Each structure stands twice: as C-alpha cells, then as structure tokens.
C-alpha cells in the first residue's frame, strides 16, 4: 500500500510502498476513506514540543520511533478481518478509536486507556491513517459509522473527542459563562458541544475574523479578536466578575496567563493546547481565588461513542474546509502551519 511517512523530524514526508502483514485473529484491516490532519501530527513532524525555558520535549523520549506513518483520526471501510473478530464484517463503515494503551497499567485499568503510561496509539506509536490501509490491533477499537459522512466524523477521534472531554470537565451550568480560547477545529467543535449539552453562554477568543465568524455561526454568544481588542476588558464588560470557566485550546504563556486573570472566584481553567512555553504564576492568586487548573487530553472509547451519537442526531457537525490527496500531505502541513485552514482538513488516500 501507499503511505505518507515521516522519515525523520522536520524533513518532508515521503510516499512509500509499505507491506501489510497477515492479520492476527483479532485484527482488522481498514481501507482509509478519510484521515483527519491534526495539529498533533505537526508536533510529530517537528519532533516534539516547546517545554518552555529553552527546553524541548522530544517525542522520541515518549517512545515514538521514526520512520512513522502519522494519522490518528481515521474513518473507513473494513477490508479484511481476523478469524476471531465479532460483530463486524467486511464492508462495514467504521470510526477508529486510536488511543490504545497497554491494558495493564493503573490508568488503563481505571478506564483511562487514552492516558496509558505505555501508550501504543495509532498514528503516534504505531503506523496510522496517512495510508491506503491501516491495521487496527483489535476490533474493540472500532465504532460502527454506517450512514454518517466519513469525511466529517474522522476528526471526532481526536479534535472532537478532546473538545468533548474538555467540555465535560468544566461541569458548567446553563446560567454560567464559558470562555473558549482558540477558534480552530477544536474551538469550533467545543462551541457546538457546549451548546448541545450545557447551553452555557459562550465567549470565543481568537485572532482570525473568518474563524471567529464561523464560531458565531456555530453558537458563540460573543466573539473577541485578541489582535484588535483587549481581551480582559472585553470579558469584564460582559460580566464584571469574570467567567466561571476557560478552556484554552492554544495554551501558550500569553493565553494561559489571560485565562487565569479573567476567571472569577472558584473558576476553572482547562488547558488543552500544546503550543508550548511555560507559565509564571502568582501563587497566592490560586488559593485566594480558589481556582482549579486542569488538563485535558483526548478521551475514552465510551466518550467517543457518546460523541458519535451527537453526530448521528445532528447536534454537531465538524467543519471540513479542505481535502487533500495523499501526495499533497506536505502542502497540507504547510497550510496548517500558516493558519490557512478554517475548521479541519482531511486526507483522502
């Protein structure tokens, strides 16, 4: 099969012919119909993350091995199945849950396989969906998706799931105010999810008018362009005591610092983005305001199943603004790096 491979960090991806192995008894071979392009794939391409204070967190220190076929947002059709696969047949359309763990560590046994101490995630630690086919190690990581638009639901496996987890962590109520920093794919999805399951008042903060207009279309009650307005002043003009919760889908030093300042007492900050850097905290502020700082990273299989049900009901609809062929992957990465994508982009292998 053809696959787009990262051979080494910061080098253009290469299209290679890759052999596929004979299926094990529980394995499933998927013909990839859509593979979402996630910003996390760029970190894999760049080799890691800015950890702040001049430090760089290498993905190889987390267990990534090059060369690797990225792509963890995968929707497709079953091409073949192992001898012990149940409840799935060749031809079924499915969404892949990619956050595979070891199954035996504390977090896996607690039901948080996506936070495994020894992760085996598809498209990160094993070859993923930037290919004509992908082999899923067990059928339990598949969700049936017949009747759904595969291009739209592919991104639910990461950006949608992460947004869903973030919203659930807020525990926000309908009369409260939620600030969402970032109007990219995750931010736009979070707005839809929040409107669907919380009905809270949503303030979206971004830097691009086109993306902010999309945020308003998807349900944001207020939009703030941080390049044109003072975010703190704008938020306090909406509510003079601040907001109950902020979800930061950028998570840079500047955005996280702003988020803490606009939280009201007993507020909650959910940090999601992997932009990088470090944060200097005024430590007395945390107990004096009794605020909570939490992190969100992808989500569980059950959460993805719940999210897919929202898609089936029409409560959410991922915005797919651009589609690429497999051999256009380097152009796609360039477009994402240069902030040319509104919503999400996908590869059609």
CSV table of C-alpha atoms in Angstrom, one decimal:
chain,number,residue,atom,x,y,z
A,1,UNK,CA,0.0,0.0,0.0
A,2,UNK,CA,1.0,3.7,-0.3
A,3,UNK,CA,1.7,5.5,2.9
A,4,UNK,CA,3.0,9.0,3.7
A,5,UNK,CA,5.9,8.6,6.2
A,6,UNK,CA,7.8,10.9,8.5
A,7,UNK,CA,11.3,9.6,8.0
A,8,UNK,CA,12.9,12.0,10.4
A,9,UNK,CA,11.8,15.2,12.1
A,10,UNK,CA,11.5,18.4,10.0
A,11,UNK,CA,12.0,16.6,6.8
A,12,UNK,CA,9.3,16.5,4.1
A,13,UNK,CA,7.1,13.4,4.4
A,14,UNK,CA,7.7,10.7,1.8
A,15,UNK,CA,5.3,8.5,0.0
A,16,UNK,CA,6.5,4.9,0.3
A,17,UNK,CA,5.2,1.4,-0.7
A,18,UNK,CA,4.7,-0.4,2.6
A,19,UNK,CA,4.0,-4.1,3.0
A,20,UNK,CA,1.0,-5.1,5.2
A,21,UNK,CA,1.2,-8.2,7.4
A,22,UNK,CA,-1.2,-11.1,7.6
A,23,UNK,CA,-3.9,-10.4,10.1
A,24,UNK,CA,-3.9,-11.7,13.6
A,25,UNK,CA,-7.1,-13.3,15.0
A,26,UNK,CA,-8.5,-10.0,16.5
A,27,UNK,CA,-7.0,-7.6,14.0
A,28,UNK,CA,-9.0,-5.6,11.4
A,29,UNK,CA,-7.7,-4.1,8.1
A,30,UNK,CA,-9.3,-0.8,7.3
A,31,UNK,CA,-9.4,0.9,3.9
A,32,UNK,CA,-8.9,4.5,4.8
A,33,UNK,CA,-11.6,6.8,3.4
A,34,UNK,CA,-10.7,9.9,5.4
A,35,UNK,CA,-7.8,10.8,7.7
A,36,UNK,CA,-8.0,14.0,9.7
A,37,UNK,CA,-5.0,16.2,9.8
A,38,UNK,CA,-4.4,17.2,13.4
A,39,UNK,CA,-2.0,19.8,14.8
A,40,UNK,CA,-0.6,17.0,16.9
A,41,UNK,CA,0.7,15.5,13.7
A,42,UNK,CA,2.8,18.6,13.2
A,43,UNK,CA,4.4,18.1,16.6
A,44,UNK,CA,5.3,14.5,15.4
A,45,UNK,CA,6.7,16.1,12.3
A,46,UNK,CA,8.6,18.7,14.3
A,47,UNK,CA,10.0,16.1,16.7
A,48,UNK,CA,8.4,17.4,19.9
A,49,UNK,CA,7.1,20.3,21.9
A,50,UNK,CA,8.4,23.6,23.3
A,51,UNK,CA,8.6,22.8,27.0
A,52,UNK,CA,9.5,26.4,28.0
A,53,UNK,CA,12.7,27.9,29.4
A,54,UNK,CA,14.6,26.8,26.4
A,55,UNK,CA,13.7,23.1,26.9
A,56,UNK,CA,12.4,20.9,24.1
A,57,UNK,CA,10.3,17.8,24.8
A,58,UNK,CA,11.3,15.2,22.2
A,59,UNK,CA,8.7,12.7,21.1
A,60,UNK,CA,11.3,10.0,21.0
A,61,UNK,CA,11.6,10.4,24.8
A,62,UNK,CA,7.9,9.4,24.9
A,63,UNK,CA,8.5,6.3,22.8
A,64,UNK,CA,8.0,7.5,19.3
A,65,UNK,CA,10.1,5.7,16.7
A,66,UNK,CA,10.9,7.0,13.2
A,67,UNK,CA,10.0,6.3,10.4
A,68,UNK,CA,6.3,6.5,11.2
A,69,UNK,CA,3.1,6.9,9.3
A,70,UNK,CA,1.1,9.5,11.2
A,71,UNK,CA,-2.7,9.9,11.2
A,72,UNK,CA,-4.8,9.1,14.2
A,73,UNK,CA,-8.2,10.5,13.0
A,74,UNK,CA,-9.3,7.6,10.8
A,75,UNK,CA,-12.7,6.7,9.2
A,76,UNK,CA,-13.0,4.0,6.6
A,77,UNK,CA,-14.4,0.7,5.5
A,78,UNK,CA,-13.4,-2.8,6.7
A,79,UNK,CA,-11.3,-4.6,4.1
A,80,UNK,CA,-10.5,-7.7,6.0
A,81,UNK,CA,-10.9,-9.3,9.4
A,82,UNK,CA,-9.1,-11.7,11.7
A,83,UNK,CA,-10.6,-15.1,12.4
A,84,UNK,CA,-11.9,-14.1,15.9
A,85,UNK,CA,-13.4,-10.8,15.1
A,86,UNK,CA,-17.0,-10.5,16.2
A,87,UNK,CA,-19.9,-8.0,15.4
A,88,UNK,CA,-18.0,-6.5,12.4
A,89,UNK,CA,-18.0,-7.6,8.8
A,90,UNK,CA,-16.1,-6.8,5.6
A,91,UNK,CA,-17.6,-3.6,4.1
A,92,UNK,CA,-18.7,-2.1,7.4
A,93,UNK,CA,-18.0,1.6,7.7
A,94,UNK,CA,-16.3,2.5,10.9
A,95,UNK,CA,-14.6,5.1,13.0
A,96,UNK,CA,-11.3,4.1,14.6
A,97,UNK,CA,-10.6,4.8,18.3
A,98,UNK,CA,-6.8,5.4,18.1
A,99,UNK,CA,-5.8,5.9,21.8
A,100,UNK,CA,-4.7,2.4,22.5
A,101,UNK,CA,-2.9,1.6,25.8
A,102,UNK,CA,-1.1,-1.3,27.3
A,103,UNK,CA,-4.2,-2.6,29.0
A,104,UNK,CA,-2.4,-3.4,32.3
A,105,UNK,CA,-1.1,-0.1,33.8
A,106,UNK,CA,-3.0,1.8,36.5
A,107,UNK,CA,-4.6,4.3,34.1
A,108,UNK,CA,-5.7,1.6,31.7
A,109,UNK,CA,-7.3,-0.5,34.4
A,110,UNK,CA,-9.1,2.7,35.7
A,111,UNK,CA,-10.7,3.1,32.3
A,112,UNK,CA,-8.4,5.9,31.0
A,113,UNK,CA,-6.6,3.9,28.3
A,114,UNK,CA,-6.0,7.2,26.4
A,115,UNK,CA,-3.7,8.3,29.3
A,116,UNK,CA,-1.8,5.0,29.4
A,117,UNK,CA,1.7,5.1,30.9
A,118,UNK,CA,3.0,2.9,28.0
A,119,UNK,CA,0.8,4.1,25.0
A,120,UNK,CA,0.5,2.4,21.7
A,121,UNK,CA,-1.7,5.0,20.0
A,122,UNK,CA,-2.3,4.5,16.3
A,123,UNK,CA,-0.6,7.2,14.2
A,124,UNK,CA,1.7,8.1,17.0
A,125,UNK,CA,3.4,5.0,18.4
A,126,UNK,CA,2.4,2.7,15.6
A,127,UNK,CA,1.6,3.4,11.9
A,128,UNK,CA,-1.6,5.3,11.3
A,129,UNK,CA,-4.0,6.6,8.7
A,130,UNK,CA,-1.9,8.6,6.2
A,131,UNK,CA,-2.1,5.5,4.1
A,132,UNK,CA,-4.4,3.5,1.9
A,133,UNK,CA,-4.9,1.0,4.7
A,134,UNK,CA,-4.4,0.8,8.4
A,135,UNK,CA,-4.4,-2.3,10.6
A,136,UNK,CA,-6.2,-1.9,13.9
A,137,UNK,CA,-4.9,-4.4,16.6
A,138,UNK,CA,-8.3,-5.3,18.0
A,139,UNK,CA,-11.9,-4.9,16.8
A,140,UNK,CA,-12.9,-3.4,20.2
A,141,UNK,CA,-11.3,-0.2,19.0
A,142,UNK,CA,-13.9,0.3,16.2
A,143,UNK,CA,-17.2,2.0,16.2
A,144,UNK,CA,-19.8,1.4,13.5
A,145,UNK,CA,-20.5,4.6,11.5
A,146,UNK,CA,-22.9,3.5,8.7
A,147,UNK,CA,-25.0,6.3,7.3
A,148,UNK,CA,-22.6,9.0,8.5
A,149,UNK,CA,-20.3,11.3,6.5
A,150,UNK,CA,-16.9,9.7,7.0
A,151,UNK,CA,-15.1,12.9,6.0
A,152,UNK,CA,-16.8,14.7,8.8
A,153,UNK,CA,-16.6,12.2,11.5
A,154,UNK,CA,-12.9,11.3,11.1
A,155,UNK,CA,-11.9,14.3,13.1
A,156,UNK,CA,-14.1,13.3,16.0
A,157,UNK,CA,-11.5,10.7,17.0
A,158,UNK,CA,-9.2,13.4,18.3
A,159,UNK,CA,-10.2,17.0,17.9
A,160,UNK,CA,-13.9,16.3,18.6
A,161,UNK,CA,-13.1,13.9,21.4
A,162,UNK,CA,-10.7,16.3,23.1
A,163,UNK,CA,-13.3,19.1,22.9
A,164,UNK,CA,-15.9,16.7,24.3
A,165,UNK,CA,-13.6,15.8,27.2
A,166,UNK,CA,-12.8,19.4,27.9
A,167,UNK,CA,-16.5,20.5,28.0
A,168,UNK,CA,-17.3,17.6,30.3
A,169,UNK,CA,-14.5,18.6,32.7
A,170,UNK,CA,-15.9,22.1,33.1
A,171,UNK,CA,-19.2,20.9,34.8
A,172,UNK,CA,-20.5,24.3,33.6
A,173,UNK,CA,-24.2,25.1,34.1
A,174,UNK,CA,-26.6,26.8,31.7
A,175,UNK,CA,-26.6,30.2,33.5
A,176,UNK,CA,-22.8,30.4,33.6
A,177,UNK,CA,-20.2,31.8,31.2
A,178,UNK,CA,-17.6,29.8,29.3
A,179,UNK,CA,-14.7,31.4,27.5
A,180,UNK,CA,-13.1,29.4,24.7
A,181,UNK,CA,-9.6,30.4,23.6
A,182,UNK,CA,-9.0,29.4,20.0
A,183,UNK,CA,-11.3,29.3,17.0
A,184,UNK,CA,-9.7,26.4,15.2
A,185,UNK,CA,-11.1,23.0,14.7
A,186,UNK,CA,-11.2,22.2,18.4
A,187,UNK,CA,-12.7,25.5,19.4
A,188,UNK,CA,-15.4,25.3,16.8
A,189,UNK,CA,-16.3,21.8,17.9
A,190,UNK,CA,-16.3,22.7,21.5
A,191,UNK,CA,-18.7,25.5,20.9
A,192,UNK,CA,-21.2,23.1,19.2
A,193,UNK,CA,-20.8,20.5,22.0
A,194,UNK,CA,-21.2,23.1,24.8
A,195,UNK,CA,-24.4,24.4,23.1
A,196,UNK,CA,-25.7,20.9,22.8
A,197,UNK,CA,-25.0,19.6,26.3
A,198,UNK,CA,-24.7,22.7,28.6
A,199,UNK,CA,-26.4,25.7,26.9
A,200,UNK,CA,-24.0,28.0,28.7
A,201,UNK,CA,-23.1,31.5,27.5
A,202,UNK,CA,-20.1,31.1,25.2
A,203,UNK,CA,-17.3,33.7,24.6
A,204,UNK,CA,-14.9,32.7,21.8
A,205,UNK,CA,-11.5,34.4,21.6
A,206,UNK,CA,-9.3,34.2,18.5
A,207,UNK,CA,-7.1,36.0,16.1
A,208,UNK,CA,-8.8,35.5,12.8
A,209,UNK,CA,-12.1,37.2,11.8
A,210,UNK,CA,-13.1,34.4,9.4
A,211,UNK,CA,-12.7,31.8,12.1
A,212,UNK,CA,-14.5,33.9,14.6
A,213,UNK,CA,-17.4,34.4,12.2
A,214,UNK,CA,-17.5,30.6,12.0
A,215,UNK,CA,-17.5,30.4,15.8
A,216,UNK,CA,-20.5,32.8,15.9
A,217,UNK,CA,-22.3,30.7,13.3
A,218,UNK,CA,-21.8,27.6,15.4
A,219,UNK,CA,-23.3,29.2,18.5
A,220,UNK,CA,-20.8,31.6,20.2
A,221,UNK,CA,-22.7,34.3,22.0
A,222,UNK,CA,-19.7,36.7,22.0
A,223,UNK,CA,-16.6,36.8,19.9
A,224,UNK,CA,-13.4,38.7,20.7
A,225,UNK,CA,-10.5,39.3,18.2
A,226,UNK,CA,-7.4,39.4,20.5
A,227,UNK,CA,-5.4,41.3,17.9
A,228,UNK,CA,-8.0,44.1,17.9
A,229,UNK,CA,-9.3,44.2,21.4
A,230,UNK,CA,-8.1,43.9,25.0
A,231,UNK,CA,-9.4,40.5,25.9
A,232,UNK,CA,-9.6,41.1,29.7
A,233,UNK,CA,-11.5,44.4,29.3
A,234,UNK,CA,-13.9,42.8,26.8
A,235,UNK,CA,-14.7,39.9,29.1
A,236,UNK,CA,-15.2,42.1,32.2
A,237,UNK,CA,-17.5,44.2,30.2
A,238,UNK,CA,-19.6,41.1,29.5
A,239,UNK,CA,-19.5,40.1,33.2
A,240,UNK,CA,-17.8,42.3,35.7
A,241,UNK,CA,-16.8,39.4,37.9
A,242,UNK,CA,-15.3,37.3,35.1
A,243,UNK,CA,-16.2,33.9,33.8
A,244,UNK,CA,-16.8,30.6,35.5
A,245,UNK,CA,-14.6,28.6,33.1
A,246,UNK,CA,-12.0,29.0,30.4
A,247,UNK,CA,-10.9,26.3,28.0
A,248,UNK,CA,-7.6,27.2,26.4
A,249,UNK,CA,-7.1,25.4,23.1
A,250,UNK,CA,-3.9,27.3,22.4
A,251,UNK,CA,-2.2,27.0,25.8
A,252,UNK,CA,0.6,29.5,25.3
A,253,UNK,CA,2.2,31.6,28.0
A,254,UNK,CA,0.1,34.6,26.9
A,255,UNK,CA,-3.3,32.8,26.6
A,256,UNK,CA,-3.0,30.8,29.8
A,257,UNK,CA,-2.0,34.0,31.7
A,258,UNK,CA,-5.0,35.8,30.3
A,259,UNK,CA,-7.3,32.9,31.2
A,260,UNK,CA,-6.3,33.0,34.9
A,261,UNK,CA,-6.9,36.7,35.0
A,262,UNK,CA,-10.4,36.5,33.7
A,263,UNK,CA,-11.6,33.6,35.9
A,264,UNK,CA,-13.9,34.6,38.7
A,265,UNK,CA,-13.6,33.1,42.1
A,266,UNK,CA,-13.9,29.3,42.2
A,267,UNK,CA,-13.4,29.3,38.4
A,268,UNK,CA,-11.8,26.5,36.4
A,269,UNK,CA,-9.2,26.6,33.7
A,270,UNK,CA,-8.9,23.6,31.3
A,271,UNK,CA,-5.6,23.6,29.5
A,272,UNK,CA,-5.7,21.7,26.2
A,273,UNK,CA,-3.4,23.1,23.5
A,274,UNK,CA,0.2,22.1,23.0
A,275,UNK,CA,1.5,25.4,21.7
A,276,UNK,CA,4.3,25.3,24.2
A,277,UNK,CA,6.2,27.5,26.6
A,278,UNK,CA,5.9,28.0,30.3
A,279,UNK,CA,3.8,30.0,32.7
A,280,UNK,CA,4.8,32.2,35.6
A,281,UNK,CA,2.1,32.0,38.3
A,282,UNK,CA,1.3,34.4,41.0
A,283,UNK,CA,0.9,31.6,43.6
A,284,UNK,CA,-1.2,33.5,46.1
A,285,UNK,CA,-3.8,34.1,43.3
A,286,UNK,CA,-4.6,30.4,43.2
A,287,UNK,CA,-5.8,29.9,46.8
A,288,UNK,CA,-7.2,33.4,47.1
A,289,UNK,CA,-9.5,32.9,44.1
A,290,UNK,CA,-9.9,29.2,44.8
A,291,UNK,CA,-9.4,28.4,41.1
A,292,UNK,CA,-8.8,25.0,39.6
A,293,UNK,CA,-6.3,24.3,36.8
A,294,UNK,CA,-6.9,21.0,34.9
A,295,UNK,CA,-5.6,19.4,31.7
A,296,UNK,CA,-7.5,17.5,29.0
A,297,UNK,CA,-6.0,15.1,26.6
A,298,UNK,CA,-8.2,13.2,24.1
A,299,UNK,CA,-10.7,10.9,25.8
A,300,UNK,CA,-12.1,7.4,26.4
A,301,UNK,CA,-13.7,5.0,24.0
A,302,UNK,CA,-17.0,5.5,25.7
A,303,UNK,CA,-16.8,9.2,25.3
A,304,UNK,CA,-16.1,8.8,21.5
A,305,UNK,CA,-19.2,6.6,21.3
A,306,UNK,CA,-21.3,9.3,23.0
A,307,UNK,CA,-19.8,11.9,20.7
A,308,UNK,CA,-20.7,9.9,17.7
A,309,UNK,CA,-24.3,9.7,18.9
A,310,UNK,CA,-24.4,13.6,19.0
A,311,UNK,CA,-23.2,13.5,15.3
A,312,UNK,CA,-26.0,11.0,14.5
A,313,UNK,CA,-28.6,13.3,16.0
A,314,UNK,CA,-27.2,16.2,14.1
A,315,UNK,CA,-26.3,18.1,17.2
A,316,UNK,CA,-22.7,18.6,16.0
A,317,UNK,CA,-21.2,18.9,12.5
A,318,UNK,CA,-17.5,19.2,12.0
A,319,UNK,CA,-16.4,21.9,9.6
A,320,UNK,CA,-14.2,20.3,6.9
A,321,UNK,CA,-12.9,23.1,4.7
A,322,UNK,CA,-10.2,21.4,2.7
A,323,UNK,CA,-9.4,17.9,1.3
A,324,UNK,CA,-6.0,16.7,0.2
A,325,UNK,CA,-4.7,13.7,-1.7
A,326,UNK,CA,-2.1,11.5,-0.1
A,327,UNK,CA,0.7,13.0,-2.2
A,328,UNK,CA,-0.3,16.5,-1.1
A,329,UNK,CA,0.4,15.9,2.5
A,330,UNK,CA,3.4,18.4,2.7
A,331,UNK,CA,1.2,21.1,1.2
A,332,UNK,CA,-1.4,20.3,3.8
A,333,UNK,CA,1.1,20.6,6.7
A,334,UNK,CA,2.3,24.0,5.3
A,335,UNK,CA,-1.3,25.3,5.1
A,336,UNK,CA,-1.9,24.3,8.7
A,337,UNK,CA,1.3,25.9,9.9
A,338,UNK,CA,0.4,29.1,8.1
A,339,UNK,CA,-3.1,29.1,9.6
A,340,UNK,CA,-4.9,28.7,6.3
A,341,UNK,CA,-7.4,26.1,7.4
A,342,UNK,CA,-10.8,27.1,8.9
A,343,UNK,CA,-12.1,24.1,10.9
A,344,UNK,CA,-10.4,20.9,9.9
A,345,UNK,CA,-8.6,19.4,6.9
A,346,UNK,CA,-8.6,15.8,5.8
A,347,UNK,CA,-6.5,13.5,3.6
A,348,UNK,CA,-8.4,11.2,1.1
A,349,UNK,CA,-5.9,8.3,0.5
